[in-house]
Amino acid sequence: MNKKGFTPLEKFIDFKRRLSPLEADGGIKPLSGHSVSPVRDKSLNGVRKRSSLTGFTLVEIIIATMIMVVAITGTLQIFCNLMNVSENNDNFVPAMNEIQGKMDEIRNVPFDDIAAKYNNTNFSVDILTNRGVTHSGLISVAVLEPDFLLEVRAVICWRQRNRVIGEDTNLNGVLDAGEDKNNNGQMDSPCALSTAILFR
């Protein structure tokens, strides 16, 4: 014990010292020599501010989930469309190359033999056959001016996934009844080429 009669672990309180109004009222003891008055934030109106450690509410989770579902669905649709476009391009390019080759072949045939040799004839594309793609090719020759001008048209239709590209729905190389959707009297397809051949 020290000379005041208290052990070192006990805090000496000087009861003779006059307490300030803030200390006497049990208030906050200032950290410095200046007096500090506690001020309440009236803008909160008694509502506690949300802590940064507070978790998400159920409504926020539901909204975030809905946004994620919409984004994923849109991404999958775009991906599927890109796959279809890529597959269509893989079939379209060799088919068009085959048509151009046929046109070059026909141009080298004597004019008088073109109609008899190529009108309403079928042909196939080796690249599509090797890939297992069911398809049909049709060449038609129309006489625009007898002994003077011919129109040669080549068309290729093929099956891609669950649909047929072109009007030849049964892919038999013939324009059957009910297949001419636009009623123009000829087989149509995105892969088609027409050319005029003059008598030489």
Short mmCIF file of C-alpha atoms in Angstrom, two decimals:
data_model
loop_
_atom_site.label_atom_id
_atom_site.label_comp_id
_atom_site.label_asym_id
_atom_site.label_seq_id
_atom_site.Cartn_x
_atom_site.Cartn_y
_atom_site.Cartn_z
CA MET A 1 0.00 0.00 0.00
CA ASN A 2 1.14 3.56 -0.63
CA LYS A 3 0.90 6.45 1.69
CA LYS A 4 -2.68 7.11 0.74
CA GLY A 5 -3.69 3.64 1.80
CA PHE A 6 -4.39 2.18 -1.64
CA THR A 7 -2.66 -0.69 -3.39
CA PRO A 8 -0.94 0.04 -6.75
CA LEU A 9 -3.73 -1.84 -8.60
CA GLU A 10 -6.42 0.42 -7.24
CA LYS A 11 -7.21 3.77 -8.78
CA PHE A 12 -6.96 6.69 -6.48
CA ILE A 13 -9.96 8.97 -6.61
CA ASP A 14 -9.56 12.42 -5.23
CA PHE A 15 -12.94 13.08 -3.66
CA LYS A 16 -11.85 16.56 -2.67
CA ARG A 17 -11.41 17.64 -6.33
CA ARG A 18 -14.45 19.35 -7.70
CA LEU A 19 -15.94 17.51 -10.67
CA SER A 20 -16.82 19.33 -13.85
CA PRO A 21 -20.49 19.36 -14.88
CA LEU A 22 -19.71 16.93 -17.71
CA GLU A 23 -17.94 14.45 -15.43
CA ALA A 24 -20.52 14.80 -12.71
CA ASP A 25 -23.26 13.99 -15.17
CA GLY A 26 -21.46 10.84 -16.30
CA GLY A 27 -20.69 12.32 -19.73
CA ILE A 28 -17.79 11.71 -22.08
CA LYS A 29 -14.44 12.77 -20.82
CA PRO A 30 -12.66 14.99 -23.37
CA LEU A 31 -9.46 13.71 -24.95
CA SER A 32 -7.78 17.10 -24.73
CA GLY A 33 -7.97 20.20 -22.67
CA HIS A 34 -10.77 21.59 -24.80
CA SER A 35 -14.33 20.88 -23.87
CA VAL A 36 -16.22 18.66 -26.33
CA SER A 37 -19.96 18.31 -26.49
CA PRO A 38 -21.42 15.18 -28.12
CA VAL A 39 -23.56 16.07 -31.14
CA ARG A 40 -26.25 13.77 -32.45
CA ASP A 41 -26.69 13.41 -36.19
CA LYS A 42 -30.27 14.58 -36.63
CA SER A 43 -30.31 13.63 -40.34
CA LEU A 44 -30.57 9.94 -39.43
CA ASN A 45 -33.85 10.47 -37.51
CA GLY A 46 -33.00 7.65 -35.20
CA VAL A 47 -32.24 5.15 -38.03
CA ARG A 48 -28.89 3.45 -37.93
CA LYS A 49 -26.71 3.68 -40.99
CA ARG A 50 -26.23 0.40 -42.84
CA SER A 51 -22.91 -1.17 -42.07
CA SER A 52 -20.59 -2.10 -44.93
CA LEU A 53 -20.56 -5.65 -43.56
CA THR A 54 -24.31 -6.10 -43.90
CA GLY A 55 -25.31 -8.94 -46.32
CA PHE A 56 -27.63 -8.73 -49.34
CA THR A 57 -31.35 -8.73 -48.86
CA LEU A 58 -33.62 -11.33 -50.46
CA VAL A 59 -35.00 -8.78 -52.92
CA GLU A 60 -31.50 -7.85 -54.08
CA ILE A 61 -30.59 -11.50 -54.57
CA ILE A 62 -33.76 -12.16 -56.60
CA ILE A 63 -33.15 -9.11 -58.82
CA ALA A 64 -29.52 -10.08 -59.38
CA THR A 65 -30.56 -13.65 -60.24
CA MET A 66 -33.15 -12.44 -62.76
CA ILE A 67 -30.60 -10.18 -64.44
CA MET A 68 -28.14 -13.06 -64.61
CA VAL A 69 -30.74 -15.40 -66.13
CA VAL A 70 -31.64 -12.85 -68.82
CA ALA A 71 -27.97 -12.26 -69.63
CA ILE A 72 -27.18 -15.98 -69.85
CA THR A 73 -30.26 -16.67 -72.00
CA GLY A 74 -29.32 -13.91 -74.43
CA THR A 75 -25.74 -15.15 -74.61
CA LEU A 76 -26.88 -18.71 -75.38
CA GLN A 77 -29.20 -17.48 -78.14
CA ILE A 78 -26.40 -15.48 -79.71
CA PHE A 79 -24.09 -18.50 -79.48
CA CYS A 80 -26.66 -20.77 -81.17
CA ASN A 81 -27.23 -18.23 -83.94
CA LEU A 82 -23.50 -17.93 -84.52
CA MET A 83 -23.26 -21.73 -84.74
CA ASN A 84 -26.03 -21.79 -87.37
CA VAL A 85 -24.39 -19.00 -89.35
CA SER A 86 -21.05 -20.80 -89.25
CA GLU A 87 -22.59 -24.10 -90.37
CA ASN A 88 -24.54 -22.38 -93.14
CA ASN A 89 -21.36 -20.71 -94.38
CA ASP A 90 -19.50 -24.05 -94.34
CA ASN A 91 -22.16 -25.49 -96.66
CA PHE A 92 -22.79 -22.41 -98.77
CA VAL A 93 -19.20 -21.77 -99.87
CA PRO A 94 -18.49 -25.21 -101.43
CA ALA A 95 -21.97 -25.27 -102.97
CA MET A 96 -21.46 -21.91 -104.66
CA ASN A 97 -18.01 -22.96 -105.83
CA GLU A 98 -19.57 -26.05 -107.42
CA ILE A 99 -22.18 -23.91 -109.20
CA GLN A 100 -19.52 -21.58 -110.58
CA GLY A 101 -17.58 -24.60 -111.79
CA LYS A 102 -20.70 -25.90 -113.55
CA MET A 103 -21.22 -22.55 -115.25
CA ASP A 104 -17.65 -22.57 -116.55
CA GLU A 105 -18.21 -26.11 -117.80
CA ILE A 106 -21.40 -25.13 -119.65
CA ARG A 107 -19.75 -22.12 -121.31
CA ASN A 108 -17.27 -24.46 -122.96
CA VAL A 109 -20.06 -26.54 -124.53
CA PRO A 110 -21.29 -25.69 -128.05
CA PHE A 111 -24.30 -23.39 -127.93
CA ASP A 112 -26.62 -25.79 -129.78
CA ASP A 113 -25.86 -28.62 -127.31
CA ILE A 114 -26.39 -26.76 -124.03
CA ALA A 115 -30.17 -27.10 -123.72
CA ALA A 116 -30.25 -30.75 -124.72
CA LYS A 117 -27.37 -31.69 -122.43
CA TYR A 118 -28.03 -29.66 -119.28
CA ASN A 119 -31.70 -28.70 -119.06
CA ASN A 120 -33.34 -30.23 -115.94
CA THR A 121 -30.23 -32.17 -114.98
CA ASN A 122 -29.13 -32.90 -111.43
CA PHE A 123 -25.69 -32.72 -109.92
CA SER A 124 -24.09 -33.09 -106.50
CA VAL A 125 -21.37 -31.40 -104.48
CA ASP A 126 -18.58 -33.78 -103.51
CA ILE A 127 -17.59 -31.80 -100.42
CA LEU A 128 -21.15 -31.87 -99.06
CA THR A 129 -21.45 -35.57 -99.91
CA ASN A 130 -18.26 -36.35 -97.98
CA ARG A 131 -19.59 -34.42 -94.99
CA GLY A 132 -22.82 -36.41 -95.02
CA VAL A 133 -24.92 -33.35 -95.88
CA THR A 134 -28.07 -34.32 -97.79
CA HIS A 135 -28.43 -31.99 -100.76
CA SER A 136 -29.64 -31.67 -104.34
CA GLY A 137 -28.49 -29.63 -107.33
CA LEU A 138 -30.57 -28.69 -110.35
CA ILE A 139 -29.61 -27.03 -113.62
CA SER A 140 -32.30 -25.50 -115.81
CA VAL A 141 -31.88 -23.96 -119.24
CA ALA A 142 -34.40 -21.47 -120.61
CA VAL A 143 -34.39 -20.32 -124.23
CA LEU A 144 -34.70 -16.54 -124.23
CA GLU A 145 -34.07 -16.04 -127.95
CA PRO A 146 -34.10 -19.08 -130.27
CA ASP A 147 -30.67 -19.79 -131.73
CA PHE A 148 -29.34 -16.67 -130.05
CA LEU A 149 -29.69 -16.38 -126.24
CA LEU A 150 -30.03 -18.89 -123.39
CA GLU A 151 -30.45 -18.46 -119.65
CA VAL A 152 -28.75 -21.11 -117.55
CA ARG A 153 -29.67 -21.38 -113.89
CA ALA A 154 -28.12 -23.64 -111.25
CA VAL A 155 -29.57 -24.16 -107.77
CA ILE A 156 -28.42 -26.17 -104.76
CA CYS A 157 -30.60 -27.00 -101.75
CA TRP A 158 -29.43 -28.85 -98.64
CA ARG A 159 -30.59 -30.00 -95.24
CA GLN A 160 -29.15 -28.16 -92.25
CA ARG A 161 -30.12 -29.37 -88.79
CA ASN A 162 -33.94 -29.54 -88.78
CA ARG A 163 -34.66 -27.46 -91.87
CA VAL A 164 -34.00 -27.43 -95.59
CA ILE A 165 -32.19 -24.50 -97.19
CA GLY A 166 -34.09 -23.85 -100.42
CA GLU A 167 -37.44 -24.87 -101.88
CA ASP A 168 -36.62 -28.52 -102.63
CA THR A 169 -38.05 -29.78 -99.34
CA ASN A 170 -37.65 -33.49 -100.19
CA LEU A 171 -34.26 -32.89 -101.84
CA ASN A 172 -35.06 -35.00 -104.90
CA GLY A 173 -33.78 -32.41 -107.37
CA VAL A 174 -37.25 -31.73 -108.79
CA LEU A 175 -39.61 -28.85 -108.13
CA ASP A 176 -42.64 -30.80 -106.94
CA ALA A 177 -46.16 -29.51 -106.37
CA GLY A 178 -46.35 -27.34 -103.27
CA GLU A 179 -42.62 -26.59 -103.18
CA ASP A 180 -42.77 -23.41 -105.25
CA LYS A 181 -43.47 -21.07 -102.35
CA ASN A 182 -43.26 -17.81 -104.30
CA ASN A 183 -45.03 -19.23 -107.40
CA ASN A 184 -42.37 -18.13 -109.87
CA GLY A 185 -42.20 -21.49 -111.64
CA GLN A 186 -38.61 -22.26 -110.68
CA MET A 187 -36.70 -23.69 -107.75
CA ASP A 188 -35.25 -21.04 -105.45
CA SER A 189 -32.47 -21.19 -102.91
CA PRO A 190 -29.99 -18.82 -101.29
CA CYS A 191 -27.35 -20.73 -103.23
CA ALA A 192 -28.35 -20.07 -106.85
CA LEU A 193 -26.72 -18.53 -109.88
CA SER A 194 -28.08 -17.51 -113.29
CA THR A 195 -26.16 -16.52 -116.37
CA ALA A 196 -26.98 -15.63 -119.96
CA ILE A 197 -25.12 -17.39 -122.76
CA LEU A 198 -24.97 -15.90 -126.24
CA PHE A 199 -24.50 -17.80 -129.45
CA ARG A 200 -20.88 -17.65 -130.53
#
